[in-house]
mmCIF file of C-alpha atoms in Angstrom:
data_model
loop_
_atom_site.group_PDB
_atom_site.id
_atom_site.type_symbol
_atom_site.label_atom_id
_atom_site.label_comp_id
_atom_site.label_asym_id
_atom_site.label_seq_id
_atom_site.Cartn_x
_atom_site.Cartn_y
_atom_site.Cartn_z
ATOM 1 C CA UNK A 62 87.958 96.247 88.037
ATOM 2 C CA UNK A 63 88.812 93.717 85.708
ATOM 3 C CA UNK A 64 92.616 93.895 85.930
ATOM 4 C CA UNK A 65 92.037 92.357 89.613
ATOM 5 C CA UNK A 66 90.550 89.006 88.756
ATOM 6 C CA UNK A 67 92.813 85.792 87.770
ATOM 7 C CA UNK A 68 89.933 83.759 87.433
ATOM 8 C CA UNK A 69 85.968 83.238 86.500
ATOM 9 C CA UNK A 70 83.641 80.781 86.890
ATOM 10 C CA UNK A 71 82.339 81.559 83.590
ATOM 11 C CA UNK A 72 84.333 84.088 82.321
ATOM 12 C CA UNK A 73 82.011 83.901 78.715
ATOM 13 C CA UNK A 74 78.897 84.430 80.443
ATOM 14 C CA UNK A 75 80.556 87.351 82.602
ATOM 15 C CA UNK A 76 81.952 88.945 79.100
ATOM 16 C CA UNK A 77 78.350 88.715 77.429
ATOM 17 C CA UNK A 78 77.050 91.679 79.806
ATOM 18 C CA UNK A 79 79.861 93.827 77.531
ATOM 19 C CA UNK A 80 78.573 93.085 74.134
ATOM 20 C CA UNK A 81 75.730 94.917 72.903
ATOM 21 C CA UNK A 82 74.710 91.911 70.925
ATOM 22 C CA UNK A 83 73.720 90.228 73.170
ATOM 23 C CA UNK A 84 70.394 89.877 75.376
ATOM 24 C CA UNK A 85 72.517 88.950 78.532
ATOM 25 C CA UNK A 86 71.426 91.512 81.340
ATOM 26 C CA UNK A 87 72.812 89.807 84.169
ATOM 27 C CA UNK A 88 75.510 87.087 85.807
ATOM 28 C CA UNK A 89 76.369 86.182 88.914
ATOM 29 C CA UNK A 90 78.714 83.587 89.727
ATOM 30 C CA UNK A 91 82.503 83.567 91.727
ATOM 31 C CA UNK A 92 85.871 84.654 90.827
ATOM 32 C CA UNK A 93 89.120 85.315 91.938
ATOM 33 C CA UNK A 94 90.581 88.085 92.821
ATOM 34 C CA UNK A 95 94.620 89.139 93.227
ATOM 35 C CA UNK A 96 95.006 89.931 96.985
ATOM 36 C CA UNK A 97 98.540 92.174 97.974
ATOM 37 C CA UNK A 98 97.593 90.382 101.511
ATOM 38 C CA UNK A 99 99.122 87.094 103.173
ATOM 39 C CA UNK A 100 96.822 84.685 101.086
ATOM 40 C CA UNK A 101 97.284 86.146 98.093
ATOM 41 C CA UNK A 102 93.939 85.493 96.244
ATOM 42 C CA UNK A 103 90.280 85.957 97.848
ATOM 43 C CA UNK A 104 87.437 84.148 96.518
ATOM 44 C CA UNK A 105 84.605 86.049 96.260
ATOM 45 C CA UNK A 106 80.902 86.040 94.665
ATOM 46 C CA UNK A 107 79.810 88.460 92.313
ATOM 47 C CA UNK A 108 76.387 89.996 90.848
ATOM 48 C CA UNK A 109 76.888 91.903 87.913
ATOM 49 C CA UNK A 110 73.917 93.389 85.916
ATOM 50 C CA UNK A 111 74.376 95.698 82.598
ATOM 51 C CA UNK A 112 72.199 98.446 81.420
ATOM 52 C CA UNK A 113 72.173 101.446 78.780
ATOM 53 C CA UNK A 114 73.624 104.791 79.765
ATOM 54 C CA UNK A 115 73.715 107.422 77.604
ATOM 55 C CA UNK A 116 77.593 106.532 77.744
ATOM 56 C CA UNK A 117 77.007 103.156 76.153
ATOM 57 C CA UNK A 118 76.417 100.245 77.694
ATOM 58 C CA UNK A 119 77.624 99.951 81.433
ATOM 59 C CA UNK A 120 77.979 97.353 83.563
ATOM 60 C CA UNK A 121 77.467 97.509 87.363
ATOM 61 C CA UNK A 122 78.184 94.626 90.107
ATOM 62 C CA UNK A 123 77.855 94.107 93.549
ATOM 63 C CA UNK A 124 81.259 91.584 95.028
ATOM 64 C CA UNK A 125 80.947 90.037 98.321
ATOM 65 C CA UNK A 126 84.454 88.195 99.973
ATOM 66 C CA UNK A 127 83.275 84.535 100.330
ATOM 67 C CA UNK A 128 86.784 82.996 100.767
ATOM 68 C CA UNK A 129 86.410 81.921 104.730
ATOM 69 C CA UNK A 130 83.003 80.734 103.551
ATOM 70 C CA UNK A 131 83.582 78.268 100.339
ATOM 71 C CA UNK A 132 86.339 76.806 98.997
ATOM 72 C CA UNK A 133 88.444 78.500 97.008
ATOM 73 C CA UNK A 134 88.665 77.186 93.421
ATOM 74 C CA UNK A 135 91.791 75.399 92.576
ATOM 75 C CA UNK A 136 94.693 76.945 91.239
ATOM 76 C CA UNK A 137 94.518 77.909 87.457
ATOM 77 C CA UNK A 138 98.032 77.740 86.218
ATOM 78 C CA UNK A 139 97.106 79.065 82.949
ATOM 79 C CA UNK A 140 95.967 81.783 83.813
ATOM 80 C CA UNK A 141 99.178 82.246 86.145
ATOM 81 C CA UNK A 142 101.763 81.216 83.159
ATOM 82 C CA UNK A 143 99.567 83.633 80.699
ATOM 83 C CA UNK A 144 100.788 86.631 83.364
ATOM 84 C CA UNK A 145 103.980 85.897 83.508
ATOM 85 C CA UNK A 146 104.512 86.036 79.790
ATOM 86 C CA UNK A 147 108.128 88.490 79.349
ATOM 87 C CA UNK A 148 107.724 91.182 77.027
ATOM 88 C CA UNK A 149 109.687 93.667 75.778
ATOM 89 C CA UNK A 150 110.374 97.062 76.716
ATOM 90 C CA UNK A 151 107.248 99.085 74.940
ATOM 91 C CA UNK A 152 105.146 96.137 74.872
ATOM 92 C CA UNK A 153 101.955 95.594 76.693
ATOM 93 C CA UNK A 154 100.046 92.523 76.089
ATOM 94 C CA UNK A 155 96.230 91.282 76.487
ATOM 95 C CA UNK A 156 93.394 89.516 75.785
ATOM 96 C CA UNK A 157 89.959 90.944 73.822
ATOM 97 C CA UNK A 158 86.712 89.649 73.676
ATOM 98 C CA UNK A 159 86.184 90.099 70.120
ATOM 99 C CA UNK A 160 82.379 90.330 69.730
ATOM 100 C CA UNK A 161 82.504 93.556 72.724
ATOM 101 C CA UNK A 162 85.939 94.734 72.238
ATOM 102 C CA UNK A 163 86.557 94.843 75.645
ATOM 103 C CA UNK A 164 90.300 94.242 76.487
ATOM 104 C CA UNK A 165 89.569 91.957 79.703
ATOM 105 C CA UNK A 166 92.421 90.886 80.515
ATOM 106 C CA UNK A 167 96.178 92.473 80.985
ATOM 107 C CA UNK A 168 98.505 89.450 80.627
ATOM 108 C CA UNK A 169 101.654 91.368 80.748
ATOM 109 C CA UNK A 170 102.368 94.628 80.898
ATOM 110 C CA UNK A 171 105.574 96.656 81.962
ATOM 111 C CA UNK A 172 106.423 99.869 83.465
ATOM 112 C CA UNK A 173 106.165 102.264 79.829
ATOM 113 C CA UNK A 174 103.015 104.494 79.876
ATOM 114 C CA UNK A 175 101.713 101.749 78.350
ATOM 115 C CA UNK A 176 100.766 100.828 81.919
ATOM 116 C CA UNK A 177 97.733 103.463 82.362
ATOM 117 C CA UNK A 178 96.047 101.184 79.708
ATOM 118 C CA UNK A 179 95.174 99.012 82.430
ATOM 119 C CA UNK A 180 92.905 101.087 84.325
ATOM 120 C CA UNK A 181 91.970 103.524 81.762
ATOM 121 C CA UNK A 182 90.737 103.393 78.146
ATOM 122 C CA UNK A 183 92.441 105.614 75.962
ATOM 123 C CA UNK A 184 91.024 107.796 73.475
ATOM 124 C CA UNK A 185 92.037 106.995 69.730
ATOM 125 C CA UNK A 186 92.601 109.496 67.307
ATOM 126 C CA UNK A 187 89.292 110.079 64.777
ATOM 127 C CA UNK A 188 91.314 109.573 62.193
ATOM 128 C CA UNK A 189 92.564 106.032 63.241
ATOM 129 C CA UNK A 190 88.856 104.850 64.657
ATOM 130 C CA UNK A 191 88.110 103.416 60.792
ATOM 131 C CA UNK A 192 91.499 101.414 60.996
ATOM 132 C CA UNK A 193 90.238 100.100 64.446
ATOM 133 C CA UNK A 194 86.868 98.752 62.961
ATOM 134 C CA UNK A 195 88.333 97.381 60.020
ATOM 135 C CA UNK A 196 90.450 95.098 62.678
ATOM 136 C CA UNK A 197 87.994 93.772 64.631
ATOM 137 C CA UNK A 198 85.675 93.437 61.578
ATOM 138 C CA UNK A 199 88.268 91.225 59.540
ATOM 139 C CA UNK A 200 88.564 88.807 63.222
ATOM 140 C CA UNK A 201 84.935 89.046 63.039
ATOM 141 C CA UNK A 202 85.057 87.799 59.441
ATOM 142 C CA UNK A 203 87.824 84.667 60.212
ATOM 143 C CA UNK A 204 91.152 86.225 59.750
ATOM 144 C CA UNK A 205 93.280 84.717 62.036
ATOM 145 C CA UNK A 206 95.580 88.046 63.024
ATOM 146 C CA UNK A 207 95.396 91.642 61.730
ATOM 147 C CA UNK A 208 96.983 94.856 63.254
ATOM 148 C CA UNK A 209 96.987 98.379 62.498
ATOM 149 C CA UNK A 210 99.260 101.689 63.736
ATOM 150 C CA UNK A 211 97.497 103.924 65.332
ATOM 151 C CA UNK A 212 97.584 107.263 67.740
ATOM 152 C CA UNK A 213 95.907 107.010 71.710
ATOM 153 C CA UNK A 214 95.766 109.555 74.471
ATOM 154 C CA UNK A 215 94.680 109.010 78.087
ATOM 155 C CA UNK A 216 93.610 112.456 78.274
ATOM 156 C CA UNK A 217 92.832 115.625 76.127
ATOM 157 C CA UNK A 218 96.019 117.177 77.873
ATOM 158 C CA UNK A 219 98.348 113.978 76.521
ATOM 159 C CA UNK A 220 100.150 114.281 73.598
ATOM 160 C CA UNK A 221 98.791 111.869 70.986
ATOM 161 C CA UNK A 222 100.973 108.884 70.884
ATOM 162 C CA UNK A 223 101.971 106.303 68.324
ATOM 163 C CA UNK A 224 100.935 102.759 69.205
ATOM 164 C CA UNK A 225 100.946 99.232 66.855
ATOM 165 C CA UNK A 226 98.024 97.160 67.635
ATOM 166 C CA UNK A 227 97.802 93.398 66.677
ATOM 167 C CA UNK A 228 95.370 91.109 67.539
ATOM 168 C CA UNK A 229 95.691 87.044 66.793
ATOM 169 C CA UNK A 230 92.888 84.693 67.286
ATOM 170 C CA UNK A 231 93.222 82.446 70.791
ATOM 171 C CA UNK A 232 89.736 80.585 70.895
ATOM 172 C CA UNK A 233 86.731 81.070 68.360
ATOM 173 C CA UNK A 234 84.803 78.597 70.724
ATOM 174 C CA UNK A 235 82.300 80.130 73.168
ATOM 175 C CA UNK A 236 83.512 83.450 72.647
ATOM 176 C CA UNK A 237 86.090 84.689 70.328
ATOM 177 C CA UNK A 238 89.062 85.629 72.259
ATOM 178 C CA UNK A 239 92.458 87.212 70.852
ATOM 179 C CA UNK A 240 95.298 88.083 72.219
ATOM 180 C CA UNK A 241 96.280 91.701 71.848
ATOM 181 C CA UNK A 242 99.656 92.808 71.822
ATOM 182 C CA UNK A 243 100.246 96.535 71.654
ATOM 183 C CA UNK A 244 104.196 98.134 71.045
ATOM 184 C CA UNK A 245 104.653 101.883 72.085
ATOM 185 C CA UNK A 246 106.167 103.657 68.842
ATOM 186 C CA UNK A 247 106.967 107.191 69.609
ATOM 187 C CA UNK A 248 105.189 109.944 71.604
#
């Protein structure tokens, strides 16, 4: 769902419903979504509400199309510019919400199977899991970047593959963002 949206009315207060820290249960506000139609973008007003599964914590919302209704926000050309970022071949890039670990955001990403990442959560080896932790804990902590090799799969059929994964620090206001850039090694 999220690699739809190019913009949030509060885009903290939308993240909170991922972190298990927090007491947020519920949001609802508007957002933007990408539209392969003539106008390009719809505006539309969502109710999101999070709960415990015995998956872990989920988070379920109800969107409704608003954009012949209210105005549509203006233009965010940061967000737009952030997209449009050129990577390398092998290179998929992103932002994390550091306190849930949810990768929200797919600024760039290019045709390597790097691209499944998008819709799909890998699986990370057991072995690499501590490496993963030790990341997020040391952004957690103040560092300012950190990354770590490690081995994904999109499936238990997949070969496990070799990834680097580096996150550096974009905003510690509101919520602590990084950007997370990930380089295909081998497979």
């Amino acid at each position: 769902m999220m690699c739809r949206f190019t913009w949030w009315e509060d885009r903290a207060g939308f993240l909170s419903l991922f972190d298990p820290a927090e007491s947020v249960d519920e949001w609802a506000g508007t957002a933007i979504i990408a539209d392969v139609g003539p106008g390009g973008r719809r505006h539309v007003y969502v109710v999101a509400r999070s709960c415990t599964s015995a998956a872990g914590r989920l988070v379920r919302a109800i969107v409704h199309d608003v954009t012949g209704l209210e105005p549509t926000p203006r233009f965010d050309t940061h967000a737009v510019a952030l997209r449009r970022i050129p990577t390398r071949e092998g290179h998929a890039v992103g932002l994390t919400d550091v306190a849930s670990w949810l990768v929200h955001d797919w600024i760039a990403i290019d045709d390597t199977p790097l691209y499944r990442w998008r819709h799909q959560d890998p699986e990370i080896h057991w072995e690499d899991m501590e490496s993963v932790a030790r990341c997020r804990a040391a952004l957690l902590a103040g560092a300012e970047s950190i990354g770590c090799t490690i081995r994904v799969r999109f499936s238990e059929h997949d070969q496990w593959a070799t990834v680097r994964a580096e996150w550096t620090m974009l905003s510690r206001a509101d919520r602590l963002q990084a950007v997370f850039d990930i380089t295909w090694i081998s497979k």
